[in-house]
Coordinates of N, CA and C in Angstrom, one line a residue:
X1 N 13.3 -33.5 -18.2 CA 13.5 -32.1 -17.9 C 12.7 -31.6 -16.6
X2 N 13.4 -31.1 -15.7 CA 12.7 -30.8 -14.4 C 11.8 -29.5 -14.5
X3 N 10.7 -29.5 -13.8 CA 9.8 -28.4 -13.9 C 10.2 -27.2 -13.1
X4 N 10.0 -26.0 -13.6 CA 10.4 -24.8 -12.9 C 9.6 -24.7 -11.7
X5 N 10.3 -24.3 -10.5 CA 9.6 -24.1 -9.3 C 9.8 -22.6 -8.8
X6 N 8.8 -22.0 -8.2 CA 8.9 -20.7 -7.7 C 8.8 -20.7 -6.2
X7 N 9.5 -19.8 -5.5 CA 9.5 -19.7 -4.0 C 8.5 -18.7 -3.6
X8 N 7.6 -19.1 -2.7 CA 6.6 -18.1 -2.1 C 6.7 -18.3 -0.6
X9 N 6.4 -17.2 0.1 CA 6.5 -17.3 1.6 C 5.1 -17.3 2.1
X10 N 4.9 -18.0 3.2 CA 3.6 -18.1 3.9 C 3.4 -16.8 4.6
X11 N 2.2 -16.2 4.5 CA 1.9 -15.0 5.1 C 1.7 -15.2 6.6
X12 N 1.5 -16.4 7.1 CA 1.3 -16.6 8.5 C 2.5 -17.0 9.3
X13 N 3.3 -18.0 8.8 CA 4.5 -18.4 9.5 C 5.8 -18.0 8.8
X14 N 5.8 -17.5 7.6 CA 7.0 -17.2 6.9 C 7.7 -18.3 6.2
X15 N 7.2 -19.5 6.2 CA 7.9 -20.6 5.7 C 8.0 -20.5 4.1
X16 N 9.2 -20.9 3.6 CA 9.3 -21.0 2.1 C 8.6 -22.2 1.5
X17 N 7.8 -21.9 0.5 CA 7.1 -22.9 -0.3 C 7.5 -22.9 -1.7
X18 N 7.8 -24.1 -2.3 CA 8.2 -24.2 -3.7 C 6.9 -24.7 -4.5
X19 N 6.6 -23.8 -5.4 CA 5.4 -24.0 -6.2 C 5.6 -23.9 -7.6
X20 N 4.7 -24.5 -8.4 CA 4.8 -24.4 -9.9 C 4.1 -23.1 -10.3
X21 N 4.5 -22.5 -11.5 CA 3.9 -21.3 -12.0 C 2.3 -21.4 -12.2
X22 N 1.8 -22.6 -12.3 CA 0.4 -22.8 -12.5 C -0.4 -22.4 -11.3
X23 N 0.2 -22.2 -10.1 CA -0.4 -21.7 -8.9 C -0.8 -20.2 -9.0
X24 N -0.2 -19.5 -10.0 CA -0.5 -18.1 -10.2 C -1.7 -18.0 -11.2
X25 N -2.8 -17.4 -10.7 CA -4.0 -17.3 -11.6 C -4.5 -15.8 -11.4
X26 N -4.6 -15.1 -12.5 CA -5.1 -13.7 -12.5 C -4.3 -12.8 -11.6
X27 N -2.9 -13.0 -11.6 CA -2.1 -12.1 -10.8 C -2.0 -12.5 -9.4
X28 N -2.6 -13.6 -9.0 CA -2.6 -14.0 -7.5 C -2.0 -15.4 -7.4
X29 N -1.4 -15.7 -6.3 CA -0.9 -17.0 -6.0 C -1.7 -17.6 -4.8
X30 N -2.2 -18.7 -4.9 CA -3.1 -19.4 -3.8 C -2.5 -20.7 -3.5
X31 N -2.2 -20.9 -2.3 CA -1.6 -22.2 -1.9 C -1.7 -22.5 -0.4
X32 N -1.6 -23.7 0.0 CA -1.7 -24.1 1.4 C -0.2 -24.3 1.9
X33 N 0.2 -23.6 3.0 CA 1.5 -23.7 3.5 C 1.9 -25.2 3.8
X34 N 3.1 -25.6 3.4 CA 3.5 -27.0 3.7 C 3.8 -27.2 5.1
X35 N 4.1 -26.1 5.9 CA 4.5 -26.2 7.3 C 3.3 -26.1 8.2
X36 N 2.6 -24.9 8.1 CA 1.5 -24.6 9.1 C 0.1 -24.9 8.5
X37 N 0.0 -25.2 7.2 CA -1.3 -25.5 6.6 C -2.2 -24.2 6.4
X38 N -1.6 -23.1 6.6 CA -2.4 -21.9 6.4 C -2.6 -21.7 4.9
X39 N -3.9 -21.3 4.5 CA -4.2 -21.1 3.1 C -3.8 -19.6 2.7
X40 N -2.9 -19.4 1.9 CA -2.4 -18.2 1.4 C -3.0 -17.8 0.1
X41 N -3.3 -16.5 -0.1 CA -3.8 -16.0 -1.4 C -3.4 -14.5 -1.4
X42 N -2.5 -14.1 -2.2 CA -2.0 -12.7 -2.3 C -1.5 -12.4 -3.7
X43 N -1.5 -11.1 -4.1 CA -1.0 -10.7 -5.4 C 0.4 -11.0 -5.6
X44 N 0.8 -11.3 -6.8 CA 2.2 -11.6 -7.1 C 2.8 -10.4 -8.0
X45 N 3.9 -9.8 -7.4 CA 4.5 -8.7 -8.2 C 5.0 -9.2 -9.6
X46 N 4.7 -8.4 -10.6 CA 5.1 -8.8 -12.0 C 4.1 -9.6 -12.6
X47 N 3.0 -10.0 -11.9 CA 1.9 -10.8 -12.5 C 0.6 -10.1 -12.1
X48 N 0.4 -8.8 -12.4 CA -0.8 -8.1 -12.0 C -2.1 -8.7 -12.6
X49 N -3.2 -8.5 -11.9 CA -4.5 -8.8 -12.4 C -4.9 -7.7 -13.3
X50 N -4.7 -8.0 -14.7 CA -5.0 -6.9 -15.7 C -6.4 -6.4 -15.6
X51 N -7.3 -7.2 -15.2 CA -8.8 -6.7 -15.1 C -8.9 -5.6 -14.0
X52 N -8.1 -5.6 -13.0 CA -8.2 -4.7 -11.9 C -7.3 -3.5 -12.1
X53 N -6.3 -3.5 -12.9 CA -5.4 -2.5 -13.1 C -6.0 -1.5 -14.1
X54 N -5.6 -0.2 -13.9 CA -6.0 0.8 -14.9 C -4.8 1.6 -15.3
X55 N -4.8 2.3 -16.4 CA -3.7 3.1 -16.8 C -3.5 4.3 -15.9
X56 N -2.3 4.8 -15.9 CA -2.0 5.8 -15.0 C -2.9 7.1 -15.3
X57 N -3.1 7.4 -16.6 CA -3.9 8.6 -16.9 C -5.3 8.4 -16.5
X58 N -5.8 7.1 -16.6 CA -7.2 6.9 -16.2 C -7.4 7.1 -14.7
X59 N -6.3 6.6 -13.9 CA -6.3 6.7 -12.5 C -6.3 8.2 -12.0
X60 N -5.4 9.0 -12.6 CA -5.3 10.3 -12.1 C -6.4 11.2 -12.7
X61 N -7.1 10.7 -13.6 CA -8.2 11.4 -14.2 C -9.6 11.3 -13.5
X62 N -9.7 10.5 -12.5 CA -11.0 10.2 -11.9 C -10.8 10.3 -10.4
X63 N -11.9 10.6 -9.8 CA -12.0 10.7 -8.3 C -12.5 9.5 -7.7
X64 N -12.0 9.2 -6.5 CA -12.6 8.0 -5.8 C -13.9 8.4 -5.2
X65 N -14.8 7.5 -5.2 CA -16.2 7.8 -4.7 C -16.1 8.1 -3.2
X66 N -16.8 9.1 -2.8 CA -16.7 9.5 -1.3 C -18.0 8.8 -0.7
X67 N -17.8 8.2 0.5 CA -18.8 7.7 1.3 C -18.8 8.4 2.6
X68 N -19.6 9.3 2.9 CA -19.6 10.1 4.1 C -19.8 9.3 5.4
X69 N -20.4 8.1 5.2 CA -20.6 7.3 6.4 C -19.5 6.4 6.8
X70 N -18.4 6.4 5.9 CA -17.2 5.7 6.2 C -16.5 6.3 7.4
X71 N -15.9 5.5 8.3 CA -15.0 6.0 9.3 C -13.7 6.2 8.5
X72 N -12.8 7.0 9.2 CA -11.5 7.2 8.5 C -10.7 6.0 8.1
X73 N -10.6 5.0 9.1 CA -9.9 3.7 8.6 C -10.6 3.0 7.5
X74 N -11.9 3.0 7.5 CA -12.7 2.4 6.4 C -12.4 3.1 5.0
X75 N -12.4 4.4 5.1 CA -12.1 5.2 3.8 C -10.6 4.9 3.4
X76 N -9.7 4.8 4.3 CA -8.3 4.5 3.9 C -8.1 3.1 3.4
X77 N -8.9 2.1 3.8 CA -8.8 0.8 3.3 C -9.3 0.8 1.9
X78 N -10.4 1.5 1.6 CA -10.9 1.6 0.2 C -9.8 2.3 -0.7
X79 N -9.2 3.3 -0.1 CA -8.3 4.1 -0.9 C -7.0 3.3 -1.2
X80 N -6.6 2.4 -0.3 CA -5.5 1.5 -0.6 C -5.8 0.6 -1.8
X81 N -7.0 0.0 -1.9 CA -7.4 -0.7 -3.0 C -7.5 0.1 -4.3
X82 N -7.9 1.4 -4.1 CA -7.9 2.3 -5.2 C -6.5 2.6 -5.8
X83 N -5.6 2.8 -4.9 CA -4.2 3.2 -5.3 C -3.5 1.9 -6.0
X84 N -3.9 0.7 -5.4 CA -3.3 -0.5 -6.0 C -3.8 -0.8 -7.4
X85 N -4.7 0.0 -7.9 CA -5.2 -0.3 -9.3 C -4.1 0.3 -10.3
X86 N -3.2 1.2 -9.8 CA -2.2 1.8 -10.6 C -1.2 0.6 -11.1
X87 N -0.8 0.6 -12.4 CA -0.1 -0.5 -12.9 C 1.3 -0.7 -12.2
X88 N 1.9 0.4 -11.8 CA 3.2 0.4 -11.2 C 3.2 0.0 -9.7
X89 N 2.1 0.1 -9.0 CA 2.0 -0.1 -7.6 C 1.8 -1.5 -7.2
X90 N 2.7 -2.1 -6.4 CA 2.5 -3.5 -5.9 C 1.7 -3.5 -4.6
X91 N 2.0 -2.5 -3.7 CA 1.3 -2.4 -2.4 C 1.3 -0.9 -2.1
X92 N 0.2 -0.5 -1.4 CA 0.1 0.9 -0.8 C -0.3 0.7 0.6
X93 N 0.0 1.7 1.4 CA -0.3 1.6 2.8 C -0.3 3.0 3.4
X94 N -1.1 3.1 4.5 CA -1.2 4.4 5.3 C -0.7 4.2 6.7
X95 N 0.0 5.2 7.2 CA 0.7 5.0 8.5 C 0.5 6.3 9.4
X96 N 0.0 6.2 10.5 CA -0.1 7.3 11.4 C 0.8 7.0 12.7
X97 N 2.0 7.5 12.7 CA 2.9 7.2 13.8 C 2.5 7.5 15.2
X98 N 1.7 8.6 15.3 CA 1.2 9.1 16.6 C 0.3 8.1 17.3
X99 N -0.5 7.4 16.5 CA -1.4 6.4 17.2 C -1.2 5.0 16.7
X100 N -0.1 4.8 15.9 CA 0.4 3.5 15.5 C -0.7 2.8 14.5
X101 N -1.5 3.7 13.8 CA -2.4 3.2 12.8 C -1.7 2.7 11.6
X102 N -1.9 1.5 11.2 CA -1.2 1.0 10.0 C -2.3 0.2 9.1
X103 N -2.5 0.7 7.9 CA -3.6 0.2 7.1 C -3.0 -0.3 5.7
X104 N -3.1 -1.5 5.4 CA -2.7 -2.0 4.1 C -3.7 -3.1 3.7
X105 N -3.5 -3.8 2.5 CA -4.4 -4.8 2.0 C -3.9 -6.2 2.5
X106 N -2.9 -6.4 3.3 CA -2.4 -7.7 3.7 C -3.3 -8.2 4.9
X107 N -3.4 -9.5 5.0 CA -4.1 -10.0 6.1 C -3.5 -9.6 7.5
X108 N -4.4 -9.4 8.5 CA -4.0 -9.1 9.8 C -3.1 -10.1 10.4
X109 N -2.0 -9.7 11.1 CA -1.1 -10.5 11.8 C -0.4 -11.5 10.9
X110 N -0.3 -11.2 9.6 CA 0.4 -12.1 8.7 C 1.9 -11.7 8.7
X111 N 2.7 -12.7 8.3 CA 4.2 -12.4 8.3 C 4.5 -11.2 7.4
X112 N 3.9 -11.2 6.2 CA 4.1 -10.1 5.2 C 3.7 -8.7 5.8
X113 N 2.6 -8.7 6.5 CA 2.1 -7.4 7.0 C 3.0 -6.9 8.2
X114 N 3.5 -7.9 9.0 CA 4.4 -7.5 10.1 C 5.7 -7.0 9.5
X115 N 6.2 -7.6 8.4 CA 7.4 -7.3 7.8 C 7.3 -5.9 7.2
X116 N 6.1 -5.6 6.6 CA 5.9 -4.3 6.0 C 5.8 -3.2 7.0
X117 N 5.2 -3.6 8.2 CA 5.1 -2.7 9.4 C 6.5 -2.3 9.8
X118 N 7.4 -3.3 9.8 CA 8.8 -3.0 10.3 C 9.4 -2.0 9.3
X119 N 9.3 -2.2 8.0 CA 9.8 -1.3 7.0 C 9.2 0.1 7.1
X120 N 7.9 0.1 7.4 CA 7.2 1.4 7.6 C 7.8 2.2 8.7
X121 N 8.2 1.5 9.8 CA 8.8 2.3 10.9 C 10.2 2.8 10.5
X122 N 10.9 2.0 9.7 CA 12.2 2.3 9.2 C 12.0 3.6 8.3
X123 N 11.0 3.6 7.4 CA 10.8 4.7 6.5 C 10.4 6.0 7.4
X124 N 9.7 5.8 8.4 CA 9.3 6.9 9.3 C 10.5 7.6 10.0
X125 N 11.4 6.7 10.4 CA 12.7 7.1 11.0 C 13.5 7.9 9.9
X126 N 13.6 7.3 8.7 CA 14.3 8.0 7.6 C 13.6 9.4 7.3
X127 N 12.4 9.4 7.3 CA 11.7 10.7 7.0 C 12.0 11.7 8.1
X128 N 12.0 11.3 9.3 CA 12.2 12.2 10.4 C 13.7 12.8 10.3
X129 N 14.6 11.8 10.1 CA 16.0 12.2 9.9 C 16.2 13.2 8.7
X130 N 15.6 12.9 7.6 CA 15.7 13.7 6.4 C 15.2 15.1 6.7
X131 N 14.0 15.1 7.4 CA 13.3 16.4 7.6 C 14.2 17.3 8.6
X132 N 14.8 16.7 9.6 CA 15.6 17.5 10.5 C 16.9 18.0 9.9
X133 N 17.4 17.2 8.9 CA 18.7 17.6 8.3 C 18.5 18.5 7.1
X134 N 17.3 18.6 6.6 CA 17.1 19.5 5.4 C 16.9 20.9 5.7
X135 N 17.2 21.9 4.8 CA 17.0 23.3 5.0 C 15.6 23.6 4.6
X136 N 14.9 22.9 3.7 CA 13.6 23.2 3.3 C 12.7 21.9 3.6
X137 N 11.4 22.1 3.7 CA 10.5 20.9 4.2 C 10.6 19.8 3.2
X138 N 10.7 18.6 3.8 CA 10.7 17.3 3.0 C 9.4 16.8 2.8
X139 N 8.9 16.6 1.6 CA 7.6 16.2 1.3 C 7.5 14.6 1.2
X140 N 8.5 14.0 0.6 CA 8.5 12.6 0.5 C 10.0 12.0 0.3
X141 N 10.1 10.7 0.7 CA 11.4 10.1 0.5 C 11.2 8.8 -0.2
X142 N 12.3 8.2 -0.7 CA 12.2 6.9 -1.3 C 13.4 6.0 -0.8
X143 N 13.1 4.8 -0.6 CA 14.2 3.8 -0.1 C 14.2 2.6 -1.0
X144 N 15.3 2.2 -1.5 CA 15.5 1.0 -2.3 C 15.8 -0.2 -1.4
X145 N 15.1 -1.3 -1.7 CA 15.2 -2.4 -0.8 C 15.0 -3.7 -1.7
X146 N 15.9 -4.6 -1.8 CA 15.8 -5.7 -2.8 C 15.5 -5.2 -4.2
X147 N 14.5 -5.7 -4.7 CA 14.1 -5.2 -6.1 C 13.0 -4.3 -6.1
X148 N 12.8 -3.6 -5.0 CA 11.6 -2.7 -4.9 C 12.0 -1.2 -4.4
X149 N 11.2 -0.3 -4.7 CA 11.4 1.0 -4.1 C 10.2 1.3 -3.2
X150 N 10.5 1.8 -2.1 CA 9.5 2.2 -1.1 C 9.3 3.7 -1.1
X151 N 8.2 4.2 -1.6 CA 7.9 5.7 -1.5 C 7.1 6.0 -0.3
X152 N 7.5 7.1 0.4 CA 6.9 7.5 1.7 C 6.7 9.0 1.8
X153 N 5.5 9.4 2.0 CA 5.3 10.9 2.0 C 4.2 11.3 3.0
X154 N 4.2 12.6 3.4 CA 3.2 13.1 4.3 C 2.0 13.7 3.6
X155 N 0.8 13.3 4.2 CA -0.5 13.8 3.7 C -1.0 14.8 4.6
X156 N -1.0 14.6 5.9 CA -1.4 15.6 6.9 C -0.4 15.6 8.0
X157 N -0.7 16.3 9.1 CA 0.3 16.4 10.2 C 0.5 15.0 10.8
X158 N -0.5 14.1 10.7 CA -0.4 12.9 11.4 C -0.6 11.6 10.6
X159 N -0.7 11.9 9.2 CA -0.9 10.7 8.3 C 0.0 10.7 7.1
X160 N 0.6 9.5 6.9 CA 1.6 9.3 5.8 C 1.0 8.2 4.8
X161 N 1.5 8.4 3.6 CA 1.2 7.4 2.6 C 2.4 6.7 2.1
X162 N 2.3 5.4 1.8 CA 3.5 4.7 1.3 C 3.0 3.9 0.1
X163 N 3.9 3.7 -0.8 CA 3.7 2.9 -2.0 C 4.9 2.1 -2.4
X164 N 4.8 0.9 -2.8 CA 5.9 0.0 -3.2 C 5.7 -0.2 -4.7
X165 N 6.8 0.0 -5.4 CA 6.9 -0.2 -6.9 C 8.1 -1.1 -7.2
X166 N 8.1 -1.8 -8.4 CA 9.3 -2.5 -8.8 C 10.4 -1.5 -9.0
X167 N 11.7 -1.9 -8.9 CA 12.8 -1.1 -9.0 C 12.9 -0.3 -10.3
X168 N 12.4 -0.9 -11.4 CA 12.5 -0.2 -12.7 C 11.6 1.0 -12.8
X169 N 10.7 1.2 -11.8 CA 9.8 2.4 -11.8 C 10.2 3.5 -10.9
X170 N 11.5 3.8 -10.9 CA 12.2 4.9 -10.1 C 11.5 6.2 -10.4
X171 N 11.0 6.4 -11.6 CA 10.4 7.8 -11.9 C 8.9 7.8 -11.7
X172 N 8.4 6.9 -11.0 CA 7.0 6.9 -10.7 C 6.6 8.2 -10.0
X173 N 5.5 8.9 -10.5 CA 5.2 10.2 -10.0 C 4.5 10.2 -8.6
X174 N 5.3 9.8 -7.6 CA 4.7 9.8 -6.3 C 4.2 11.1 -5.8
X175 N 4.9 12.2 -6.2 CA 4.4 13.5 -5.7 C 3.0 13.8 -6.2
X176 N 2.7 13.4 -7.5 CA 1.3 13.5 -8.0 C 0.3 12.7 -7.2
X177 N 0.8 11.5 -6.8 CA -0.1 10.6 -6.0 C -0.4 11.2 -4.6
X178 N 0.7 11.8 -4.1 CA 0.5 12.5 -2.8 C -0.5 13.6 -2.9
X179 N -0.5 14.4 -3.9 CA -1.4 15.5 -4.1 C -2.8 15.0 -4.2
X180 N -3.0 14.0 -5.1 CA -4.3 13.5 -5.3 C -4.9 12.9 -4.1
X181 N -4.1 12.0 -3.4 CA -4.6 11.4 -2.1 C -4.9 12.4 -1.0
X182 N -4.0 13.4 -0.9 CA -4.2 14.5 0.1 C -5.6 15.1 -0.1
X183 N -5.9 15.4 -1.3 CA -7.1 16.1 -1.7 C -8.3 15.2 -1.3
X184 N -8.2 13.9 -1.6 CA -9.3 13.0 -1.3 C -9.5 12.8 0.2
X185 N -8.4 12.7 0.9 CA -8.4 12.6 2.4 C -9.1 13.8 3.0
X186 N -8.7 15.1 2.5 CA -9.3 16.3 3.0 C -10.7 16.4 2.7
X187 N -11.1 16.0 1.5 CA -12.6 15.9 1.1 C -13.4 15.1 2.0
X188 N -12.8 13.9 2.4 CA -13.5 13.1 3.3 C -13.6 13.6 4.7
X189 N -12.6 14.3 5.2 CA -12.6 14.9 6.5 C -13.7 16.0 6.5
X190 N -13.7 16.8 5.4 CA -14.7 17.9 5.3 C -16.1 17.3 5.3
X191 N -16.3 16.2 4.6 CA -17.6 15.5 4.5 C -18.1 15.1 5.9
X192 N -17.1 14.5 6.7 CA -17.4 14.1 8.1 C -17.8 15.3 8.9
X193 N -17.1 16.4 8.8 CA -17.3 17.6 9.6 C -18.7 18.1 9.2
X194 N -19.1 18.2 7.9 CA -20.3 18.7 7.5 C -21.5 17.9 8.0
X195 N -21.3 16.6 8.0 CA -22.3 15.6 8.6 C -22.5 15.9 10.1
X196 N -21.4 16.2 10.8 CA -21.5 16.4 12.2 C -22.3 17.7 12.5
X197 N -22.0 18.8 11.7 CA -22.7 20.0 11.8 C -24.2 19.9 11.5
X198 N -24.5 19.1 10.5 CA -25.8 18.9 10.1 C -26.6 18.1 11.1
X199 N -25.9 17.2 11.8 CA -26.6 16.5 12.9 C -26.9 17.3 14.1
X200 N -26.0 18.3 14.4 CA -26.1 19.1 15.5 C -27.1 20.2 15.4
X201 N -27.7 20.5 14.2 CA -28.6 21.6 14.0 C -30.0 21.2 14.5

């Protein structure tokens, strides 16, 4: 009887790698690419690390710790990890089209991050088209692709939040996530402003 093999793509070169299920430990797959020898280690959708995930009610019931000495990108990186604790969320990301800022938990210059960056630009175009065609302001959009749903919504004039969930979570409360994240971003910006005023006194 042949052993079951799973297909995983290298984050660096995009090569297909056939692996046994044993390579998945605590919701992550770790392997060396058969082509470029890059060592991959990333979360596997459908096999979450239960120790790091929290219930939806627990997530929405608590605030993320504010660190006033964080720069905006540093705070957003921490927030990505915070959002990915939700059981439905596979990946979260922030995008600022005006200055091409893109923040997610994938390794820099990896195949998967570049692919997500391309999808993010597509979502941004969808958002702009939806906004110009709608009679009332558009707050968020969703896009189905393969077995996933990409949620995308506006936090501030220049900052957007995205979240990827499995297709079965079409009713994921993305609007509530937008409200919570917007409040946390605004709190951080106020904290930075207060520190600036305090330093100038």
